[in-house]
PDB file of C-alpha atoms in Angstrom:
ATOM      1  CA  UNK A 207      89.622  59.092  85.102  1.00 46.00           C
ATOM      2  CA  UNK A 208      91.538  61.757  83.984  1.00 46.00           C
ATOM      3  CA  UNK A 209      91.121  65.484  85.070  1.00 47.00           C
ATOM      4  CA  UNK A 210      89.494  67.299  82.061  1.00 48.00           C
ATOM      5  CA  UNK A 211      91.337  70.203  82.847  1.00 48.00           C
ATOM      6  CA  UNK A 212      94.944  68.506  83.048  1.00 51.00           C
ATOM      7  CA  UNK A 213      93.849  66.922  79.995  1.00 54.00           C
ATOM      8  CA  UNK A 214      93.241  69.942  77.896  1.00 64.00           C
ATOM      9  CA  UNK A 215      97.246  71.254  79.527  1.00 67.00           C
ATOM     10  CA  UNK A 216      98.147  68.035  78.224  1.00 67.00           C
ATOM     11  CA  UNK A 217      96.861  67.963  74.838  1.00 68.00           C
ATOM     12  CA  UNK A 218      98.261  72.021  74.074  1.00 70.00           C
ATOM     13  CA  UNK A 219     101.222  71.468  75.703  1.00 68.00           C
ATOM     14  CA  UNK A 220     101.129  68.374  72.869  1.00 69.00           C
ATOM     15  CA  UNK A 221     100.368  71.600  69.861  1.00 68.00           C
ATOM     16  CA  UNK A 222     103.001  73.039  70.923  1.00 70.00           C
ATOM     17  CA  UNK A 223     105.869  70.870  71.108  1.00 63.00           C
ATOM     18  CA  UNK A 224     104.682  70.033  67.028  1.00 63.00           C
ATOM     19  CA  UNK A 225     104.465  73.583  66.478  1.00 59.00           C
ATOM     20  CA  UNK A 226     108.150  73.943  67.417  1.00 55.00           C
ATOM     21  CA  UNK A 227     109.448  70.898  66.858  1.00 53.00           C
ATOM     22  CA  UNK A 228     109.912  68.213  69.536  1.00 56.00           C
ATOM     23  CA  UNK A 229     109.272  64.899  70.246  1.00 53.00           C
ATOM     24  CA  UNK A 230     105.583  65.272  72.965  1.00 52.00           C
ATOM     25  CA  UNK A 231     107.935  63.374  74.854  1.00 49.00           C
ATOM     26  CA  UNK A 232     104.732  61.133  77.734  1.00 45.00           C
ATOM     27  CA  UNK A 233     107.449  62.228  80.566  1.00 38.00           C
ATOM     28  CA  UNK A 234     107.272  65.920  79.878  1.00 42.00           C
ATOM     29  CA  UNK A 235     103.398  66.277  78.580  1.00 37.00           C
ATOM     30  CA  UNK A 236     101.949  64.520  81.363  1.00 39.00           C
ATOM     31  CA  UNK A 237      99.535  65.831  83.531  1.00 39.00           C
ATOM     32  CA  UNK A 238     101.036  67.056  87.044  1.00 40.00           C
ATOM     33  CA  UNK A 239      99.213  64.971  89.845  1.00 40.00           C
ATOM     34  CA  UNK A 240      95.936  66.585  91.443  1.00 38.00           C
ATOM     35  CA  UNK A 241      98.350  67.485  94.366  1.00 41.00           C
ATOM     36  CA  UNK A 242     101.161  69.670  92.739  1.00 39.00           C
ATOM     37  CA  UNK A 243      99.930  73.352  93.924  1.00 40.00           C
ATOM     38  CA  UNK A 244      98.929  72.102  97.238  1.00 40.00           C
ATOM     39  CA  UNK A 245     102.659  71.441  97.600  1.00 43.00           C
ATOM     40  CA  UNK A 246     103.248  75.444  97.349  1.00 43.00           C
ATOM     41  CA  UNK A 247     101.442  77.168 100.097  1.00 44.00           C
ATOM     42  CA  UNK A 248      99.761  80.902  99.888  1.00 50.00           C
ATOM     43  CA  UNK A 249      99.502  81.416  96.328  1.00 88.00           C
ATOM     44  CA  UNK A 250     100.397  85.571  96.951  1.00 92.00           C
ATOM     45  CA  UNK A 251     103.903  86.239  97.388  1.00 94.00           C
ATOM     46  CA  UNK A 252     104.026  89.524  99.883  1.00 94.00           C
ATOM     47  CA  UNK A 253     107.253  91.821 100.062  1.00 94.00           C
ATOM     48  CA  UNK A 254     105.507  93.970 103.012  1.00 92.00           C
ATOM     49  CA  UNK A 255     104.962  97.304 101.404  1.00 94.00           C
ATOM     50  CA  UNK A 256     101.912  98.570 100.344  1.00 93.00           C
ATOM     51  CA  UNK A 257     103.410 101.070  98.251  1.00 93.00           C
ATOM     52  CA  UNK A 258     104.032  97.277  95.919  1.00 95.00           C
ATOM     53  CA  UNK A 259     101.324  94.586  97.091  1.00 95.00           C
ATOM     54  CA  UNK A 260      98.626  96.764  95.905  1.00 95.00           C
ATOM     55  CA  UNK A 261      99.636  96.782  93.050  1.00 95.00           C
ATOM     56  CA  UNK A 262      98.634  94.052  92.020  1.00 95.00           C
ATOM     57  CA  UNK A 263      94.869  91.792  91.412  1.00 91.00           C
ATOM     58  CA  UNK A 264      95.811  90.337  95.547  1.00 92.00           C
ATOM     59  CA  UNK A 265      98.224  91.566  97.578  1.00 94.00           C
ATOM     60  CA  UNK A 266     101.911  90.874  96.194  1.00 94.00           C
ATOM     61  CA  UNK A 267     103.310  88.415  94.510  1.00 95.00           C
ATOM     62  CA  UNK A 268     101.636  85.812  91.663  1.00 94.00           C
ATOM     63  CA  UNK A 269     103.195  82.307  92.821  1.00 94.00           C
ATOM     64  CA  UNK A 270     103.545  79.605  90.478  1.00 93.00           C
ATOM     65  CA  UNK A 271     104.002  81.466  87.823  1.00 95.00           C
ATOM     66  CA  UNK A 272     107.174  83.718  85.269  1.00 96.00           C
ATOM     67  CA  UNK A 273     107.919  86.705  86.463  1.00 97.00           C
ATOM     68  CA  UNK A 274     110.876  88.351  84.160  1.00 96.00           C
ATOM     69  CA  UNK A 275     113.318  91.253  86.802  1.00 96.00           C
ATOM     70  CA  UNK A 276     115.509  92.983  84.237  1.00 94.00           C
ATOM     71  CA  UNK A 277     117.775  95.756  84.472  1.00 92.00           C
ATOM     72  CA  UNK A 278     118.182  98.402  81.316  1.00 88.00           C
ATOM     73  CA  UNK A 279     122.568  98.659  82.051  1.00 87.00           C
ATOM     74  CA  UNK A 280     125.134  95.526  83.171  1.00 85.00           C
ATOM     75  CA  UNK A 281     126.826  97.469  85.711  1.00 88.00           C
ATOM     76  CA  UNK A 282     123.361  97.353  87.838  1.00 87.00           C
ATOM     77  CA  UNK A 283     123.634  93.719  87.813  1.00 88.00           C
ATOM     78  CA  UNK A 284     124.571  94.447  92.112  1.00 88.00           C
ATOM     79  CA  UNK A 285     120.562  96.025  92.355  1.00 91.00           C
ATOM     80  CA  UNK A 286     118.999  92.894  89.821  1.00 93.00           C
ATOM     81  CA  UNK A 287     120.821  90.088  91.764  1.00 92.00           C
ATOM     82  CA  UNK A 288     120.044  92.054  95.808  1.00 93.00           C
ATOM     83  CA  UNK A 289     115.956  92.829  94.548  1.00 95.00           C
ATOM     84  CA  UNK A 290     116.479  88.763  92.770  1.00 95.00           C
ATOM     85  CA  UNK A 291     117.770  87.137  96.853  1.00 94.00           C
ATOM     86  CA  UNK A 292     114.906  89.110  98.154  1.00 95.00           C
ATOM     87  CA  UNK A 293     112.148  88.148  97.648  1.00 96.00           C
ATOM     88  CA  UNK A 294     113.794  84.279  97.166  1.00 95.00           C
ATOM     89  CA  UNK A 295     114.653  85.056 100.775  1.00 94.00           C
ATOM     90  CA  UNK A 296     111.302  85.360 102.252  1.00 94.00           C
ATOM     91  CA  UNK A 297     109.901  82.669  99.760  1.00 93.00           C
ATOM     92  CA  UNK A 298     112.485  80.747 101.155  1.00 92.00           C
ATOM     93  CA  UNK A 299     111.077  80.534 104.652  1.00 89.00           C
ATOM     94  CA  UNK A 300     107.320  79.014 103.191  1.00 84.00           C
ATOM     95  CA  UNK A 301     108.196  75.892 101.651  1.00 80.00           C
ATOM     96  CA  UNK A 302     111.305  73.584 101.617  1.00 84.00           C
ATOM     97  CA  UNK A 303     113.532  72.392  99.194  1.00 89.00           C
ATOM     98  CA  UNK A 304     116.416  73.366  97.085  1.00 91.00           C
ATOM     99  CA  UNK A 305     116.791  76.831  95.268  1.00 95.00           C
ATOM    100  CA  UNK A 306     117.849  76.499  91.766  1.00 95.00           C
ATOM    101  CA  UNK A 307     119.874  79.414  90.370  1.00 95.00           C
ATOM    102  CA  UNK A 308     121.186  79.404  86.666  1.00 95.00           C
ATOM    103  CA  UNK A 309     122.403  81.151  84.580  1.00 92.00           C
ATOM    104  CA  UNK A 310     124.242  81.509  80.989  1.00 90.00           C
ATOM    105  CA  UNK A 311     128.286  81.817  80.385  1.00 89.00           C
ATOM    106  CA  UNK A 312     127.801  86.168  78.920  1.00 88.00           C
ATOM    107  CA  UNK A 313     125.985  86.634  82.549  1.00 88.00           C
ATOM    108  CA  UNK A 314     128.843  85.313  84.827  1.00 84.00           C
ATOM    109  CA  UNK A 315     131.515  86.904  82.897  1.00 85.00           C
ATOM    110  CA  UNK A 316     129.483  90.602  82.788  1.00 85.00           C
ATOM    111  CA  UNK A 317     127.530  89.970  86.492  1.00 83.00           C
ATOM    112  CA  UNK A 318     129.820  87.486  87.877  1.00 82.00           C
ATOM    113  CA  UNK A 319     129.248  84.739  89.850  1.00 85.00           C
ATOM    114  CA  UNK A 320     126.544  85.350  92.812  1.00 86.00           C
ATOM    115  CA  UNK A 321     127.244  85.763  96.608  1.00 87.00           C
ATOM    116  CA  UNK A 322     127.079  83.496  98.574  1.00 89.00           C
ATOM    117  CA  UNK A 323     127.917  84.994 101.710  1.00 89.00           C
ATOM    118  CA  UNK A 324     125.889  87.617  99.711  1.00 88.00           C
ATOM    119  CA  UNK A 325     123.525  86.324  99.480  1.00 90.00           C
ATOM    120  CA  UNK A 326     122.745  85.309 103.803  1.00 91.00           C
ATOM    121  CA  UNK A 327     122.657  88.567 104.499  1.00 89.00           C
ATOM    122  CA  UNK A 328     118.933  88.396 102.327  1.00 91.00           C
ATOM    123  CA  UNK A 329     118.220  85.120 104.556  1.00 90.00           C
ATOM    124  CA  UNK A 330     118.874  82.922 102.298  1.00 91.00           C
ATOM    125  CA  UNK A 331     120.943  79.897 102.712  1.00 90.00           C
ATOM    126  CA  UNK A 332     123.429  79.451 100.534  1.00 91.00           C
ATOM    127  CA  UNK A 333     123.697  75.362 101.327  1.00 91.00           C
ATOM    128  CA  UNK A 334     119.969  75.128  99.702  1.00 91.00           C
ATOM    129  CA  UNK A 335     121.223  77.403  96.658  1.00 93.00           C
ATOM    130  CA  UNK A 336     121.520  74.271  93.920  1.00 92.00           C
ATOM    131  CA  UNK A 337     123.954  77.219  91.340  1.00 93.00           C
ATOM    132  CA  UNK A 338     124.479  75.874  87.713  1.00 92.00           C
ATOM    133  CA  UNK A 339     126.916  77.191  85.415  1.00 91.00           C
ATOM    134  CA  UNK A 340     126.094  75.623  81.499  1.00 91.00           C
ATOM    135  CA  UNK A 341     128.417  76.321  78.803  1.00 91.00           C
ATOM    136  CA  UNK A 342     125.967  77.418  75.922  1.00 91.00           C
ATOM    137  CA  UNK A 343     122.718  79.080  76.460  1.00 91.00           C
ATOM    138  CA  UNK A 344     121.029  77.423  75.169  1.00 93.00           C
ATOM    139  CA  UNK A 345     122.076  74.132  78.714  1.00 93.00           C
ATOM    140  CA  UNK A 346     120.641  77.303  80.440  1.00 94.00           C
ATOM    141  CA  UNK A 347     117.533  77.261  79.083  1.00 94.00           C
ATOM    142  CA  UNK A 348     117.098  73.304  79.036  1.00 94.00           C
ATOM    143  CA  UNK A 349     117.493  73.483  82.397  1.00 94.00           C
ATOM    144  CA  UNK A 350     115.441  76.359  83.650  1.00 95.00           C
ATOM    145  CA  UNK A 351     112.698  74.395  82.387  1.00 94.00           C
ATOM    146  CA  UNK A 352     114.162  71.292  84.125  1.00 93.00           C
ATOM    147  CA  UNK A 353     113.580  73.100  87.090  1.00 94.00           C
ATOM    148  CA  UNK A 354     110.541  74.197  86.349  1.00 94.00           C
ATOM    149  CA  UNK A 355     109.122  71.031  86.411  1.00 92.00           C
ATOM    150  CA  UNK A 356     109.962  69.809  88.972  1.00 90.00           C
ATOM    151  CA  UNK A 357     107.319  70.435  92.014  1.00 90.00           C
ATOM    152  CA  UNK A 358     110.559  69.500  94.753  1.00 88.00           C
ATOM    153  CA  UNK A 359     112.473  73.364  93.955  1.00 90.00           C
ATOM    154  CA  UNK A 360     111.583  75.771  96.500  1.00 92.00           C
ATOM    155  CA  UNK A 361     112.556  78.419  93.241  1.00 95.00           C
ATOM    156  CA  UNK A 362     114.120  78.923  89.876  1.00 96.00           C
ATOM    157  CA  UNK A 363     115.833  81.997  89.027  1.00 96.00           C
ATOM    158  CA  UNK A 364     117.649  82.333  85.683  1.00 95.00           C
ATOM    159  CA  UNK A 365     120.038  85.241  84.707  1.00 94.00           C
ATOM    160  CA  UNK A 366     120.912  85.690  80.332  1.00 93.00           C
ATOM    161  CA  UNK A 367     122.540  88.911  79.965  1.00 91.00           C
ATOM    162  CA  UNK A 368     121.736  90.219  76.312  1.00 87.00           C
ATOM    163  CA  UNK A 369     118.409  89.210  74.239  1.00 88.00           C
ATOM    164  CA  UNK A 370     120.516  86.110  73.141  1.00 90.00           C
ATOM    165  CA  UNK A 371     118.369  84.234  70.116  1.00 90.00           C
ATOM    166  CA  UNK A 372     117.410  81.168  71.750  1.00 92.00           C
ATOM    167  CA  UNK A 373     115.590  83.129  74.655  1.00 92.00           C
ATOM    168  CA  UNK A 374     112.463  84.242  72.706  1.00 92.00           C
ATOM    169  CA  UNK A 375     108.848  84.601  73.114  1.00 93.00           C
ATOM    170  CA  UNK A 376     108.309  81.113  72.926  1.00 94.00           C
ATOM    171  CA  UNK A 377     110.955  79.788  75.299  1.00 94.00           C
ATOM    172  CA  UNK A 378     108.657  81.650  77.936  1.00 95.00           C
ATOM    173  CA  UNK A 379     106.121  80.701  76.936  1.00 95.00           C
ATOM    174  CA  UNK A 380     107.286  76.989  78.032  1.00 94.00           C
ATOM    175  CA  UNK A 381     108.867  79.216  81.105  1.00 95.00           C
ATOM    176  CA  UNK A 382     105.315  80.127  81.999  1.00 95.00           C
ATOM    177  CA  UNK A 383     104.502  76.956  80.887  1.00 95.00           C
ATOM    178  CA  UNK A 384     105.995  74.567  83.274  1.00 94.00           C
ATOM    179  CA  UNK A 385     105.478  76.410  85.449  1.00 94.00           C
ATOM    180  CA  UNK A 386     101.090  76.947  86.395  1.00 93.00           C
ATOM    181  CA  UNK A 387     101.729  73.499  86.688  1.00 92.00           C
ATOM    182  CA  UNK A 388     104.402  72.437  89.357  1.00 92.00           C
ATOM    183  CA  UNK A 389     102.759  75.333  90.966  1.00 92.00           C
ATOM    184  CA  UNK A 390     107.005  75.859  91.282  1.00 94.00           C
ATOM    185  CA  UNK A 391     107.890  80.084  90.462  1.00 95.00           C
ATOM    186  CA  UNK A 392     110.303  80.697  87.880  1.00 96.00           C
ATOM    187  CA  UNK A 393     111.953  84.667  88.273  1.00 97.00           C
ATOM    188  CA  UNK A 394     114.191  85.376  84.561  1.00 96.00           C
ATOM    189  CA  UNK A 395     116.946  87.555  85.788  1.00 95.00           C
ATOM    190  CA  UNK A 396     118.145  89.931  82.414  1.00 94.00           C
ATOM    191  CA  UNK A 397     121.940  92.291  82.689  1.00 92.00           C
ATOM    192  CA  UNK A 398     120.761  94.694  79.658  1.00 90.00           C
ATOM    193  CA  UNK A 399     118.282  93.658  78.820  1.00 86.00           C
ATOM    194  CA  UNK A 400     116.753  95.350  75.967  1.00 83.00           C
ATOM    195  CA  UNK A 401     112.286  94.520  76.689  1.00 82.00           C
ATOM    196  CA  UNK A 402     112.110  92.773  74.049  1.00 86.00           C
ATOM    197  CA  UNK A 403     108.626  90.302  74.284  1.00 89.00           C
ATOM    198  CA  UNK A 404     107.871  87.590  77.449  1.00 90.00           C
ATOM    199  CA  UNK A 405     105.413  85.491  78.600  1.00 94.00           C
ATOM    200  CA  UNK A 406     106.064  86.183  81.707  1.00 95.00           C
ATOM    201  CA  UNK A 407     103.591  87.431  84.198  1.00 95.00           C
ATOM    202  CA  UNK A 408     105.254  90.493  85.109  1.00 95.00           C
ATOM    203  CA  UNK A 409     108.078  92.605  84.304  1.00 96.00           C
ATOM    204  CA  UNK A 410     110.069  94.450  86.902  1.00 96.00           C
ATOM    205  CA  UNK A 411     112.940  96.462  85.620  1.00 95.00           C
ATOM    206  CA  UNK A 412     114.782  97.099  88.798  1.00 95.00           C
ATOM    207  CA  UNK A 413     117.474 100.447  88.598  1.00 93.00           C
ATOM    208  CA  UNK A 414     119.744 101.686  93.295  1.00 91.00           C
ATOM    209  CA  UNK A 415     117.327 103.840  94.374  1.00 89.00           C
ATOM    210  CA  UNK A 416     118.699 107.078  94.786  1.00 84.00           C
ATOM    211  CA  UNK A 417     118.938 108.659  98.710  1.00 74.00           C
ATOM    212  CA  UNK A 418     118.463 111.714  99.729  1.00 67.00           C
ATOM    213  CA  UNK A 419     121.907 113.739 100.283  1.00 65.00           C
ATOM    214  CA  UNK A 420     121.457 113.760 103.543  1.00 57.00           C
ATOM    215  CA  UNK A 421     121.756 117.715 105.441  1.00 55.00           C
ATOM    216  CA  UNK A 422     125.818 118.288 106.762  1.00 53.00           C
ATOM    217  CA  UNK A 423     127.361 115.085 105.219  1.00 51.00           C
ATOM    218  CA  UNK A 424     129.159 117.195 101.912  1.00 53.00           C
ATOM    219  CA  UNK A 425     129.734 114.084  99.066  1.00 56.00           C
ATOM    220  CA  UNK A 426     130.307 111.497 102.149  1.00 49.00           C
ATOM    221  CA  UNK A 427     127.156 108.828 102.887  1.00 54.00           C
ATOM    222  CA  UNK A 428     126.131 107.160 105.288  1.00 56.00           C
ATOM    223  CA  UNK A 429     125.964 103.120 105.329  1.00 63.00           C
ATOM    224  CA  UNK A 430     122.451 102.690 104.852  1.00 71.00           C
ATOM    225  CA  UNK A 431     119.800 100.173 103.502  1.00 83.00           C
ATOM    226  CA  UNK A 432     120.068  98.777  99.729  1.00 86.00           C
ATOM    227  CA  UNK A 433     117.490 100.477  98.206  1.00 90.00           C
ATOM    228  CA  UNK A 434     115.930  99.823  94.730  1.00 92.00           C
ATOM    229  CA  UNK A 435     113.259 101.520  92.065  1.00 94.00           C
ATOM    230  CA  UNK A 436     111.123  98.913  90.634  1.00 96.00           C
ATOM    231  CA  UNK A 437     109.102  99.500  87.551  1.00 95.00           C
ATOM    232  CA  UNK A 438     106.353  98.181  87.204  1.00 95.00           C
ATOM    233  CA  UNK A 439     106.055  97.763  83.156  1.00 94.00           C
ATOM    234  CA  UNK A 440     103.899  94.641  82.629  1.00 93.00           C
ATOM    235  CA  UNK A 441     101.500  93.266  84.615  1.00 94.00           C
ATOM    236  CA  UNK A 442      98.246  90.726  84.525  1.00 93.00           C
ATOM    237  CA  UNK A 443      97.590  90.355  87.368  1.00 92.00           C
ATOM    238  CA  UNK A 444      97.584  94.355  88.482  1.00 92.00           C
ATOM    239  CA  UNK A 445      98.172  97.058  87.509  1.00 94.00           C
ATOM    240  CA  UNK A 446     101.743  98.691  86.146  1.00 94.00           C
ATOM    241  CA  UNK A 447     103.512 101.724  88.382  1.00 95.00           C
ATOM    242  CA  UNK A 448     106.108 102.265  90.256  1.00 95.00           C
ATOM    243  CA  UNK A 449     107.793 102.212  93.392  1.00 95.00           C
ATOM    244  CA  UNK A 450     111.024 102.653  95.822  1.00 94.00           C
ATOM    245  CA  UNK A 451     111.223  99.941  98.372  1.00 93.00           C
ATOM    246  CA  UNK A 452     115.164  98.956 100.652  1.00 93.00           C
ATOM    247  CA  UNK A 453     115.490  95.240 102.223  1.00 93.00           C
ATOM    248  CA  UNK A 454     116.490  95.222 105.849  1.00 91.00           C
ATOM    249  CA  UNK A 455     118.441  92.672 106.914  1.00 88.00           C
ATOM    250  CA  UNK A 456     117.774  92.806 110.623  1.00 87.00           C
ATOM    251  CA  UNK A 457     114.039  91.728 109.811  1.00 89.00           C
ATOM    252  CA  UNK A 458     114.616  90.512 107.200  1.00 90.00           C
ATOM    253  CA  UNK A 459     112.046  91.682 105.124  1.00 92.00           C
ATOM    254  CA  UNK A 460     110.708  94.997 102.592  1.00 94.00           C
ATOM    255  CA  UNK A 461     110.449  98.515 104.186  1.00 94.00           C
ATOM    256  CA  UNK A 462     109.714 101.374 102.909  1.00 92.00           C
ATOM    257  CA  UNK A 463     111.920 104.479 102.744  1.00 89.00           C
ATOM    258  CA  UNK A 464     112.635 105.817 106.175  1.00 79.00           C
ATOM    259  CA  UNK A 465     112.434 109.195 104.022  1.00 73.00           C
ATOM    260  CA  UNK A 466     110.000 108.624 102.312  1.00 71.00           C
ATOM    261  CA  UNK A 467     107.642 107.884 105.056  1.00 64.00           C
ATOM    262  CA  UNK A 468     105.399 111.039 107.360  1.00 57.00           C
ATOM    263  CA  UNK A 469     107.844 112.405 109.991  1.00 51.00           C
ATOM    264  CA  UNK A 470     104.277 112.888 111.834  1.00 49.00           C
ATOM    265  CA  UNK A 471     101.675 110.159 112.070  1.00 48.00           C
ATOM    266  CA  UNK A 472      98.450 110.991 111.952  1.00 49.00           C
ATOM    267  CA  UNK A 473      96.738 111.450 116.033  1.00 47.00           C
ATOM    268  CA  UNK A 474      93.302 111.818 114.934  1.00 50.00           C
ATOM    269  CA  UNK A 475      92.215 111.359 119.387  1.00 51.00           C
ATOM    270  CA  UNK A 476      93.572 114.812 119.100  1.00 46.00           C
ATOM    271  CA  UNK A 477      92.840 118.654 118.165  1.00 49.00           C
ATOM    272  CA  UNK A 478      94.333 119.769 114.713  1.00 46.00           C
ATOM    273  CA  UNK A 479      95.355 122.708 115.984  1.00 48.00           C
ATOM    274  CA  UNK A 480      97.044 123.505 119.480  1.00 47.00           C
ATOM    275  CA  UNK A 481      94.239 126.701 121.256  1.00 49.00           C
ATOM    276  CA  UNK A 482      95.412 130.552 120.216  1.00 48.00           C
ATOM    277  CA  UNK A 483      96.271 131.268 124.770  1.00 52.00           C
ATOM    278  CA  UNK A 484      98.766 133.798 126.011  1.00 53.00           C
ATOM    279  CA  UNK A 485      99.181 137.862 124.736  1.00 57.00           C
ATOM    280  CA  UNK A 486     101.988 139.249 122.490  1.00 52.00           C
ATOM    281  CA  UNK A 487     104.141 141.069 123.927  1.00 51.00           C
ATOM    282  CA  UNK A 488     106.114 143.353 122.067  1.00 54.00           C
ATOM    283  CA  UNK A 489     110.220 143.804 123.516  1.00 52.00           C
ATOM    284  CA  UNK A 490     111.712 147.376 123.620  1.00 59.00           C
ATOM    285  CA  UNK A 491     114.861 146.656 121.463  1.00 56.00           C
ATOM    286  CA  UNK A 492     117.910 148.025 123.322  1.00 53.00           C
ATOM    287  CA  UNK A 493     120.734 149.570 121.471  1.00 51.00           C
ATOM    288  CA  UNK A 494     123.953 149.354 123.216  1.00 51.00           C
TER     289      UNK A 494
END
């Protein structure tokens, strides 16, 4: 006997297909198996940075849905890809499978090809990455949807530049529905995004973190960990907010920036202040 909830989802998909003028294929809109979500492990993806994780209903990003990660300018493509690589690295520790990485042609021209050695620094095995580079943005969206339907995929990352006509609210709805049905997490990486309406659960606006100048360093800055300023502009799973975080290559995890940590930890087993003692002695001033 069909499960009522899954039957309702299949019927909803058929109606969406009819509205969009697409054929409602049985293979495409069939209800997912009952164990689809069980293969995904925990329903959350915590980063380990409390300031970020506590913005959500439960600590961490919700898995098995669509998340949009955006950058206002193309020149911050490295920050956008690096932050996404960190999230995907955390996810790759918890389940097997390959990562489907799809890049539309304009994103490839502006931001370049994902660098295998750089992804490995974030803990992503290049051998587990399936890179798809279609010639048209429509083909890129098709590949994203097919990946979102698969339960064998670790996750799906799709790079899109600007606001192509094909990537409208309807397209993001299809991606969100397929991700929720299969339990596969989808990250839509949008370079130079104008902030159009989207069906994503969250919209994370990423920019490079500006570190405070080190005293005595002059114009030269020491080499430090990659860092980001992340604005949670849209959050259907919690509340908006802004947080700064960094990536620790040694620990392969996100961390709170060192300059934002308190210099002295709390010491509840000690008195608030040292007791006053001794006497104040005035020394005679000596003149040459």
